[in-house]
Amino acid sequence: MKQSASARAISYLANREHSAHELAHKLDKAGFDVEQIDDVIQQLKEAGLQSDVRFAESFIRSRANRGYGAVRISMELKERGVAADIITECMNQAEIDWFTLAAEVRCKRFGEEMPDDYKSKAKQQRFLQYRGFTHEQITESFNLTDDEK
């Protein structure tokens, strides 16, 4: 017996939050037609079962806890179909000190010692840039001392 689009969408949401775009993509891959998908997603939004804002808040917390910066998190949310205004609002409301997080990520990956040559410092800076931290956050991560963290 084939699951309905609504039941399938609810089972996806039971596992974790999904953006409307992600749900549409998964339902499309499952073989449901576009009109049916749009109807189901609209019903889920109206019932409060699907929310891009709630998805973004959850995603930001999750990715920050894994050591990713605001630039990368914002990009990943955009790839998942979350609107720019929702991304901006949720990033502004997230109570995350990105400067401290950058310093913690650097120390966790490379240790407390400051790099003693340009090559080592550049490697650490590239790593933090890849993780999605801004130039200012990366620079400051080398300036924070242990008592400031």
PDB file of C-alpha atoms in Angstrom:
ATOM      1  CA  MET A   1       0.000   0.000   0.000  1.00  0.00           C
ATOM      2  CA  LYS A   2       1.415   3.347  -1.087  1.00  0.00           C
ATOM      3  CA  GLN A   3       1.640   6.149   1.479  1.00  0.00           C
ATOM      4  CA  SER A   4      -0.184   9.397   0.717  1.00  0.00           C
ATOM      5  CA  ALA A   5       1.862  12.531   0.098  1.00  0.00           C
ATOM      6  CA  SER A   6       0.610  13.957   3.379  1.00  0.00           C
ATOM      7  CA  ALA A   7       1.570  10.865   5.381  1.00  0.00           C
ATOM      8  CA  ARG A   8       4.986  10.757   3.705  1.00  0.00           C
ATOM      9  CA  ALA A   9       5.621  14.446   4.455  1.00  0.00           C
ATOM     10  CA  ILE A  10       4.575  14.016   8.094  1.00  0.00           C
ATOM     11  CA  SER A  11       6.923  11.047   8.465  1.00  0.00           C
ATOM     12  CA  TYR A  12       9.796  13.178   7.122  1.00  0.00           C
ATOM     13  CA  LEU A  13       8.928  15.937   9.596  1.00  0.00           C
ATOM     14  CA  ALA A  14       8.710  13.427  12.447  1.00  0.00           C
ATOM     15  CA  ASN A  15      12.412  12.648  11.961  1.00  0.00           C
ATOM     16  CA  ARG A  16      13.614  16.262  11.815  1.00  0.00           C
ATOM     17  CA  GLU A  17      12.591  19.745  10.712  1.00  0.00           C
ATOM     18  CA  HIS A  18      12.616  20.260   6.928  1.00  0.00           C
ATOM     19  CA  SER A  19      12.342  23.401   4.829  1.00  0.00           C
ATOM     20  CA  ALA A  20       9.403  23.548   2.430  1.00  0.00           C
ATOM     21  CA  HIS A  21      11.889  23.235  -0.435  1.00  0.00           C
ATOM     22  CA  GLU A  22      13.435  20.061   1.031  1.00  0.00           C
ATOM     23  CA  LEU A  23      10.005  18.516   1.581  1.00  0.00           C
ATOM     24  CA  ALA A  24       8.943  19.333  -1.971  1.00  0.00           C
ATOM     25  CA  HIS A  25      12.137  17.787  -3.330  1.00  0.00           C
ATOM     26  CA  LYS A  26      11.729  14.593  -1.283  1.00  0.00           C
ATOM     27  CA  LEU A  27       8.065  14.234  -2.229  1.00  0.00           C
ATOM     28  CA  ASP A  28       8.931  14.833  -5.882  1.00  0.00           C
ATOM     29  CA  LYS A  29      11.554  12.069  -5.724  1.00  0.00           C
ATOM     30  CA  ALA A  30       8.900   9.811  -4.167  1.00  0.00           C
ATOM     31  CA  GLY A  31       6.803  10.259  -7.322  1.00  0.00           C
ATOM     32  CA  PHE A  32       4.077  12.689  -6.228  1.00  0.00           C
ATOM     33  CA  ASP A  33       2.884  15.346  -8.686  1.00  0.00           C
ATOM     34  CA  VAL A  34       3.707  19.024  -8.226  1.00  0.00           C
ATOM     35  CA  GLU A  35       0.136  20.142  -7.550  1.00  0.00           C
ATOM     36  CA  GLN A  36      -0.302  17.509  -4.843  1.00  0.00           C
ATOM     37  CA  ILE A  37       3.048  18.454  -3.274  1.00  0.00           C
ATOM     38  CA  ASP A  38       2.147  22.160  -3.166  1.00  0.00           C
ATOM     39  CA  ASP A  39      -1.224  21.384  -1.558  1.00  0.00           C
ATOM     40  CA  VAL A  40       0.320  19.129   1.108  1.00  0.00           C
ATOM     41  CA  ILE A  41       3.033  21.642   1.998  1.00  0.00           C
ATOM     42  CA  GLN A  42       0.473  24.446   2.242  1.00  0.00           C
ATOM     43  CA  GLN A  43      -1.708  22.306   4.551  1.00  0.00           C
ATOM     44  CA  LEU A  44       1.296  21.456   6.738  1.00  0.00           C
ATOM     45  CA  LYS A  45       2.228  25.141   6.993  1.00  0.00           C
ATOM     46  CA  GLU A  46      -1.327  26.094   7.956  1.00  0.00           C
ATOM     47  CA  ALA A  47      -1.390  23.328  10.589  1.00  0.00           C
ATOM     48  CA  GLY A  48       1.927  24.569  11.984  1.00  0.00           C
ATOM     49  CA  LEU A  49       3.675  21.290  11.215  1.00  0.00           C
ATOM     50  CA  GLN A  50       6.107  22.821   8.725  1.00  0.00           C
ATOM     51  CA  SER A  51       7.857  26.144   9.280  1.00  0.00           C
ATOM     52  CA  ASP A  52      10.886  27.498   7.468  1.00  0.00           C
ATOM     53  CA  VAL A  53      11.554  29.781  10.463  1.00  0.00           C
ATOM     54  CA  ARG A  54      11.581  26.847  12.882  1.00  0.00           C
ATOM     55  CA  PHE A  55      13.738  24.866  10.431  1.00  0.00           C
ATOM     56  CA  ALA A  56      16.222  27.750  10.145  1.00  0.00           C
ATOM     57  CA  GLU A  57      16.457  28.203  13.927  1.00  0.00           C
ATOM     58  CA  SER A  58      17.072  24.498  14.430  1.00  0.00           C
ATOM     59  CA  PHE A  59      19.574  24.330  11.575  1.00  0.00           C
ATOM     60  CA  ILE A  60      21.550  27.335  12.843  1.00  0.00           C
ATOM     61  CA  ARG A  61      21.826  25.852  16.357  1.00  0.00           C
ATOM     62  CA  SER A  62      22.832  22.462  14.992  1.00  0.00           C
ATOM     63  CA  ARG A  63      25.501  23.752  12.609  1.00  0.00           C
ATOM     64  CA  ALA A  64      26.929  26.252  15.121  1.00  0.00           C
ATOM     65  CA  ASN A  65      27.219  23.448  17.682  1.00  0.00           C
ATOM     66  CA  ARG A  66      29.241  21.530  15.090  1.00  0.00           C
ATOM     67  CA  GLY A  67      31.637  24.472  14.678  1.00  0.00           C
ATOM     68  CA  TYR A  68      30.379  26.215  11.546  1.00  0.00           C
ATOM     69  CA  GLY A  69      30.271  29.977  11.059  1.00  0.00           C
ATOM     70  CA  ALA A  70      27.466  32.282   9.991  1.00  0.00           C
ATOM     71  CA  VAL A  71      28.614  32.624   6.370  1.00  0.00           C
ATOM     72  CA  ARG A  72      28.513  28.884   5.704  1.00  0.00           C
ATOM     73  CA  ILE A  73      25.299  28.344   7.658  1.00  0.00           C
ATOM     74  CA  SER A  74      23.559  31.122   5.706  1.00  0.00           C
ATOM     75  CA  MET A  75      24.744  29.633   2.421  1.00  0.00           C
ATOM     76  CA  GLU A  76      23.510  26.161   3.396  1.00  0.00           C
ATOM     77  CA  LEU A  77      20.107  27.554   4.405  1.00  0.00           C
ATOM     78  CA  LYS A  78      19.854  29.324   1.051  1.00  0.00           C
ATOM     79  CA  GLU A  79      20.668  26.021  -0.711  1.00  0.00           C
ATOM     80  CA  ARG A  80      17.820  24.423   1.251  1.00  0.00           C
ATOM     81  CA  GLY A  81      15.361  26.963  -0.112  1.00  0.00           C
ATOM     82  CA  VAL A  82      14.962  29.198   2.931  1.00  0.00           C
ATOM     83  CA  ALA A  83      14.099  32.803   2.033  1.00  0.00           C
ATOM     84  CA  ALA A  84      16.803  35.427   2.560  1.00  0.00           C
ATOM     85  CA  ASP A  85      14.670  37.477   4.973  1.00  0.00           C
ATOM     86  CA  ILE A  86      14.073  34.409   7.163  1.00  0.00           C
ATOM     87  CA  ILE A  87      17.798  33.606   7.138  1.00  0.00           C
ATOM     88  CA  THR A  88      18.686  37.173   8.126  1.00  0.00           C
ATOM     89  CA  GLU A  89      16.056  37.296  10.874  1.00  0.00           C
ATOM     90  CA  CYS A  90      17.049  33.937  12.373  1.00  0.00           C
ATOM     91  CA  MET A  91      20.774  34.688  12.203  1.00  0.00           C
ATOM     92  CA  ASN A  92      20.192  38.004  13.993  1.00  0.00           C
ATOM     93  CA  GLN A  93      18.100  36.308  16.684  1.00  0.00           C
ATOM     94  CA  ALA A  94      20.565  33.456  17.236  1.00  0.00           C
ATOM     95  CA  GLU A  95      22.363  34.106  20.479  1.00  0.00           C
ATOM     96  CA  ILE A  96      25.742  32.957  19.216  1.00  0.00           C
ATOM     97  CA  ASP A  97      29.021  34.785  19.764  1.00  0.00           C
ATOM     98  CA  TRP A  98      30.628  34.024  16.400  1.00  0.00           C
ATOM     99  CA  PHE A  99      33.982  35.502  17.494  1.00  0.00           C
ATOM    100  CA  THR A 100      34.210  33.183  20.488  1.00  0.00           C
ATOM    101  CA  LEU A 101      33.015  30.236  18.406  1.00  0.00           C
ATOM    102  CA  ALA A 102      35.741  30.881  15.812  1.00  0.00           C
ATOM    103  CA  ALA A 103      38.388  30.914  18.565  1.00  0.00           C
ATOM    104  CA  GLU A 104      36.994  27.708  20.096  1.00  0.00           C
ATOM    105  CA  VAL A 105      36.928  25.929  16.736  1.00  0.00           C
ATOM    106  CA  ARG A 106      40.510  27.020  16.003  1.00  0.00           C
ATOM    107  CA  CYS A 107      41.742  25.822  19.405  1.00  0.00           C
ATOM    108  CA  LYS A 108      39.863  22.540  19.166  1.00  0.00           C
ATOM    109  CA  ARG A 109      41.351  21.791  15.742  1.00  0.00           C
ATOM    110  CA  PHE A 110      44.874  23.160  16.193  1.00  0.00           C
ATOM    111  CA  GLY A 111      45.406  23.425  19.960  1.00  0.00           C
ATOM    112  CA  GLU A 112      45.892  26.413  22.242  1.00  0.00           C
ATOM    113  CA  GLU A 113      49.323  27.320  20.854  1.00  0.00           C
ATOM    114  CA  MET A 114      49.465  30.221  18.424  1.00  0.00           C
ATOM    115  CA  PRO A 115      51.005  29.371  15.051  1.00  0.00           C
ATOM    116  CA  ASP A 116      54.667  30.329  14.949  1.00  0.00           C
ATOM    117  CA  ASP A 117      55.034  30.807  11.201  1.00  0.00           C
ATOM    118  CA  TYR A 118      53.062  32.258   8.311  1.00  0.00           C
ATOM    119  CA  LYS A 119      52.359  28.865   6.714  1.00  0.00           C
ATOM    120  CA  SER A 120      50.732  27.470   9.873  1.00  0.00           C
ATOM    121  CA  LYS A 121      48.701  30.631  10.440  1.00  0.00           C
ATOM    122  CA  ALA A 122      47.521  30.640   6.810  1.00  0.00           C
ATOM    123  CA  LYS A 123      46.452  26.997   7.127  1.00  0.00           C
ATOM    124  CA  GLN A 124      44.400  27.807  10.219  1.00  0.00           C
ATOM    125  CA  GLN A 125      42.874  30.862   8.545  1.00  0.00           C
ATOM    126  CA  ARG A 126      41.861  28.789   5.477  1.00  0.00           C
ATOM    127  CA  PHE A 127      40.288  26.189   7.751  1.00  0.00           C
ATOM    128  CA  LEU A 128      38.207  28.822   9.564  1.00  0.00           C
ATOM    129  CA  GLN A 129      37.248  30.458   6.273  1.00  0.00           C
ATOM    130  CA  TYR A 130      36.085  27.077   4.931  1.00  0.00           C
ATOM    131  CA  ARG A 131      34.043  26.639   8.119  1.00  0.00           C
ATOM    132  CA  GLY A 132      32.231  29.905   7.336  1.00  0.00           C
ATOM    133  CA  PHE A 133      33.733  32.513   9.611  1.00  0.00           C
ATOM    134  CA  THR A 134      34.260  36.113   8.479  1.00  0.00           C
ATOM    135  CA  HIS A 135      37.678  37.715   8.082  1.00  0.00           C
ATOM    136  CA  GLU A 136      37.102  39.743  11.265  1.00  0.00           C
ATOM    137  CA  GLN A 137      36.136  36.643  13.255  1.00  0.00           C
ATOM    138  CA  ILE A 138      39.160  34.743  11.956  1.00  0.00           C
ATOM    139  CA  THR A 139      41.545  37.587  12.775  1.00  0.00           C
ATOM    140  CA  GLU A 140      40.057  37.970  16.244  1.00  0.00           C
ATOM    141  CA  SER A 141      40.330  34.213  16.900  1.00  0.00           C
ATOM    142  CA  PHE A 142      44.108  34.643  16.924  1.00  0.00           C
ATOM    143  CA  ASN A 143      43.864  37.607  19.313  1.00  0.00           C
ATOM    144  CA  LEU A 144      41.617  36.101  21.994  1.00  0.00           C
ATOM    145  CA  THR A 145      43.546  34.916  24.985  1.00  0.00           C
ATOM    146  CA  ASP A 146      42.442  32.075  27.260  1.00  0.00           C
ATOM    147  CA  ASP A 147      40.976  34.405  29.886  1.00  0.00           C
ATOM    148  CA  GLU A 148      38.826  36.209  27.296  1.00  0.00           C
ATOM    149  CA  LYS A 149      37.149  33.014  26.041  1.00  0.00           C
TER     150      LYS A 149
END
